[in-house]
Coordinates of N, CA and C in Angstrom, one line a residue:
M18 N -0.6 11.2 -38.9 CA -0.4 10.2 -38.1 C 0.0 10.6 -36.6
P19 N -0.6 10.0 -35.5 CA -0.2 10.5 -34.2 C 1.2 10.0 -33.9
K20 N 1.9 11.0 -33.2 CA 3.2 10.6 -32.7 C 3.2 9.6 -31.6
V21 N 4.0 8.5 -31.7 CA 4.1 7.4 -30.6 C 5.2 7.9 -29.7
P22 N 4.9 8.0 -28.4 CA 5.9 8.3 -27.4 C 7.0 7.3 -27.4
S23 N 8.2 7.7 -27.2 CA 9.3 6.8 -27.1 C 9.4 6.2 -25.7
P24 N 10.0 5.0 -25.5 CA 10.0 4.4 -24.2 C 10.6 5.3 -23.2
S25 N 11.6 6.2 -23.6 CA 12.2 7.0 -22.5 C 11.3 8.1 -22.0
T26 N 10.3 8.4 -22.7 CA 9.3 9.5 -22.3 C 8.2 8.9 -21.5
T27 N 8.0 7.6 -21.6 CA 6.8 6.9 -21.0 C 7.3 6.0 -19.8
S28 N 8.5 5.8 -19.7 CA 9.0 4.8 -18.6 C 8.7 5.4 -17.2
S29 N 8.9 6.7 -17.0 CA 8.6 7.3 -15.7 C 7.2 7.2 -15.3
A30 N 6.3 7.3 -16.3 CA 4.9 7.3 -16.0 C 4.4 5.9 -15.8
A31 N 5.0 4.9 -16.5 CA 4.6 3.6 -16.4 C 5.1 2.9 -15.1
T32 N 6.3 3.3 -14.6 CA 6.8 2.7 -13.4 C 7.3 3.8 -12.4
P33 N 6.4 4.6 -11.9 CA 6.8 5.7 -11.0 C 7.4 5.2 -9.7
D34 N 8.3 6.0 -9.2 CA 8.9 5.6 -7.8 C 7.7 5.7 -6.9
T35 N 7.5 4.7 -6.0 CA 6.4 4.7 -5.1 C 6.8 5.5 -3.8
G36 N 7.9 6.1 -3.8 CA 8.3 6.9 -2.7 C 8.6 6.1 -1.4
P37 N 9.1 6.8 -0.4 CA 9.5 6.2 0.8 C 8.3 5.6 1.5
L38 N 8.5 4.5 2.3 CA 7.4 3.9 3.1 C 7.2 4.8 4.3
P39 N 6.0 4.7 4.9 CA 5.6 5.5 6.1 C 6.5 5.0 7.2
A40 N 6.5 5.9 8.2 CA 7.2 5.6 9.5 C 6.5 4.5 10.4
S41 N 5.2 4.4 10.2 CA 4.4 3.5 11.1 C 3.2 2.9 10.4
Y42 N 2.7 1.9 10.9 CA 1.5 1.2 10.3 C 0.4 2.2 10.2
E43 N 0.1 3.0 11.3 CA -1.0 3.9 11.3 C -0.9 4.9 10.2
A44 N 0.3 5.4 9.9 CA 0.6 6.4 8.9 C 0.3 5.8 7.5
G45 N 0.8 4.6 7.4 CA 0.5 3.8 6.1 C -0.9 3.5 5.9
L46 N -1.6 3.1 6.9 CA -3.0 2.9 6.7 C -3.8 4.1 6.3
Q47 N -3.5 5.2 7.0 CA -4.2 6.5 6.7 C -3.9 6.9 5.3
E48 N -2.7 6.8 4.8 CA -2.3 7.2 3.4 C -3.1 6.2 2.5
L49 N -3.1 4.9 2.8 CA -3.8 4.0 1.9 C -5.3 4.3 1.9
E50 N -5.9 4.6 3.0 CA -7.3 4.9 2.9 C -7.6 6.2 2.1
Q51 N -6.7 7.2 2.2 CA -6.9 8.4 1.4 C -6.7 8.1 -0.1
L52 N -5.8 7.2 -0.5 CA -5.6 6.8 -1.9 C -6.8 6.1 -2.4
V53 N -7.3 5.1 -1.6 CA -8.5 4.3 -2.0 C -9.7 5.3 -2.3
A54 N -9.9 6.3 -1.5 CA -10.9 7.3 -1.6 C -10.8 8.0 -2.9
E55 N -9.5 8.5 -3.1 CA -9.2 9.2 -4.4 C -9.5 8.4 -5.6
L56 N -9.1 7.0 -5.6 CA -9.3 6.1 -6.7 C -10.7 5.9 -6.9
E57 N -11.5 5.7 -5.9 CA -12.9 5.4 -5.9 C -13.7 6.6 -6.4
S58 N -13.2 7.8 -6.2 CA -13.9 9.0 -6.5 C -14.0 9.2 -8.1
G59 N -13.1 8.6 -8.8 CA -13.1 8.8 -10.2 C -12.6 10.1 -10.7
Q60 N -12.1 10.9 -9.8 CA -11.7 12.3 -10.1 C -10.2 12.4 -10.4
L61 N -9.4 11.4 -10.2 CA -7.9 11.5 -10.6 C -7.7 11.5 -12.1
P62 N -6.8 12.3 -12.6 CA -6.5 12.3 -13.9 C -5.9 11.0 -14.3
L63 N -6.1 10.6 -15.5 CA -5.6 9.3 -16.1 C -4.1 9.2 -15.8
D64 N -3.3 10.2 -16.0 CA -1.9 10.1 -15.8 C -1.5 9.7 -14.3
Q65 N -2.4 10.0 -13.4 CA -2.1 9.7 -12.0 C -2.6 8.4 -11.5
L66 N -3.5 7.8 -12.2 CA -4.2 6.5 -11.8 C -3.2 5.4 -11.5
L67 N -2.3 5.1 -12.5 CA -1.4 4.1 -12.3 C -0.4 4.3 -11.2
G68 N 0.1 5.5 -11.0 CA 1.0 5.8 -10.0 C 0.3 5.6 -8.6
S69 N -0.9 6.1 -8.5 CA -1.6 6.0 -7.3 C -2.0 4.5 -7.0
Y70 N -2.2 3.8 -8.0 CA -2.5 2.3 -7.8 C -1.2 1.6 -7.3
Q71 N -0.1 1.9 -7.9 CA 1.1 1.3 -7.5 C 1.6 1.8 -6.1
R72 N 1.4 3.1 -5.8 CA 1.6 3.4 -4.3 C 0.7 2.7 -3.4
G73 N -0.5 2.6 -3.8 CA -1.5 1.8 -2.9 C -1.0 0.4 -2.6
A74 N -0.5 -0.3 -3.8 CA -0.1 -1.6 -3.6 C 1.1 -1.7 -2.7
A75 N 2.0 -0.8 -2.8 CA 3.2 -0.8 -1.9 C 2.8 -0.5 -0.5
L76 N 1.8 0.4 -0.2 CA 1.3 0.7 1.0 C 0.6 -0.6 1.7
L77 N -0.2 -1.2 0.9 CA -0.8 -2.5 1.3 C 0.2 -3.5 1.7
G78 N 1.2 -3.7 0.9 CA 2.3 -4.7 1.3 C 3.0 -4.3 2.6
F79 N 3.2 -3.0 2.8 CA 3.9 -2.5 3.9 C 3.0 -2.8 5.2
C80 N 1.8 -2.5 5.1 CA 0.8 -2.7 6.2 C 0.6 -4.2 6.5
R81 N 0.5 -5.0 5.6 CA 0.5 -6.5 5.7 C 1.8 -7.0 6.5
D82 N 2.9 -6.5 6.0 CA 4.2 -7.0 6.6 C 4.2 -6.5 8.1
K83 N 3.8 -5.3 8.4 CA 3.8 -4.8 9.7 C 2.8 -5.7 10.7
L84 N 1.7 -5.9 10.1 CA 0.7 -6.8 10.8 C 1.2 -8.2 11.1
Q85 N 1.9 -8.8 10.1 CA 2.5 -10.1 10.2 C 3.6 -10.2 11.3
A86 N 4.4 -9.1 11.3 CA 5.5 -9.0 12.2 C 5.0 -9.0 13.6
V87 N 4.0 -8.2 13.9 CA 3.3 -8.1 15.2 C 2.7 -9.4 15.6
E88 N 2.0 -10.0 14.7 CA 1.4 -11.4 14.9 C 2.5 -12.4 15.3
D89 N 3.6 -12.4 14.5 CA 4.7 -13.3 14.9 C 5.3 -13.0 16.3
Q90 N 5.4 -11.8 16.6 CA 5.9 -11.4 18.0 C 5.0 -11.9 19.1
I91 N 3.7 -11.8 18.9 CA 2.7 -12.2 19.8 C 2.8 -13.8 19.9
K92 N 2.9 -14.4 18.9 CA 3.1 -15.9 18.9 C 4.3 -16.3 19.8
V93 N 5.3 -15.6 19.6 CA 6.6 -15.9 20.3 C 6.4 -15.6 21.8
L94 N 5.8 -14.4 22.2 CA 5.5 -14.0 23.5 C 4.5 -15.1 24.2
D95 N 3.6 -15.6 23.5 CA 2.6 -16.5 24.0 C 3.1 -18.0 23.8
A96 N 4.4 -18.2 23.4 CA 4.9 -19.5 23.1 C 4.0 -20.3 22.3
G97 N 3.4 -19.7 21.3 CA 2.5 -20.4 20.4 C 1.2 -21.0 21.0
S98 N 0.9 -20.6 22.2 CA -0.3 -21.1 22.9 C -1.5 -20.1 22.9
L99 N -1.7 -19.6 21.8 CA -2.8 -18.6 21.6 C -4.1 -19.4 21.8
K100 N -5.0 -18.9 22.6 CA -6.3 -19.6 22.9 C -7.4 -18.6 22.6
P101 N -8.5 -19.2 22.1 CA -9.7 -18.3 22.0 C -10.2 -17.7 23.2
W102 N -10.6 -16.4 23.1 CA -11.1 -15.7 24.3 C -12.5 -16.2 24.6
T103 N -12.7 -16.5 25.9 CA -14.1 -16.9 26.4 C -14.5 -15.9 27.5
A104 N -15.8 -15.5 27.4 CA -16.3 -14.6 28.5 C -16.5 -15.4 29.7
E105 N -16.1 -14.9 30.9 CA -16.3 -15.7 32.1 C -17.4 -15.1 32.9

């Protein structure tokens, strides 16, 4: 009969620490693009797939939050009067 791993031996693989967030949006986006390429390549070992996916989800959330913060700042600077650009 195969040995079933105990929860203590699988918990770190199932919920790995996603590590510190990048210092900037650009760094986060670059790391996210690299992770996506690795995931799409199909060359990652099974043990790393879940961790890479979780790191990618954390990076995606980080990048979205950064973009939202900048958008909110622009709205404040323009006093909410953003207008579509028209060529003159």
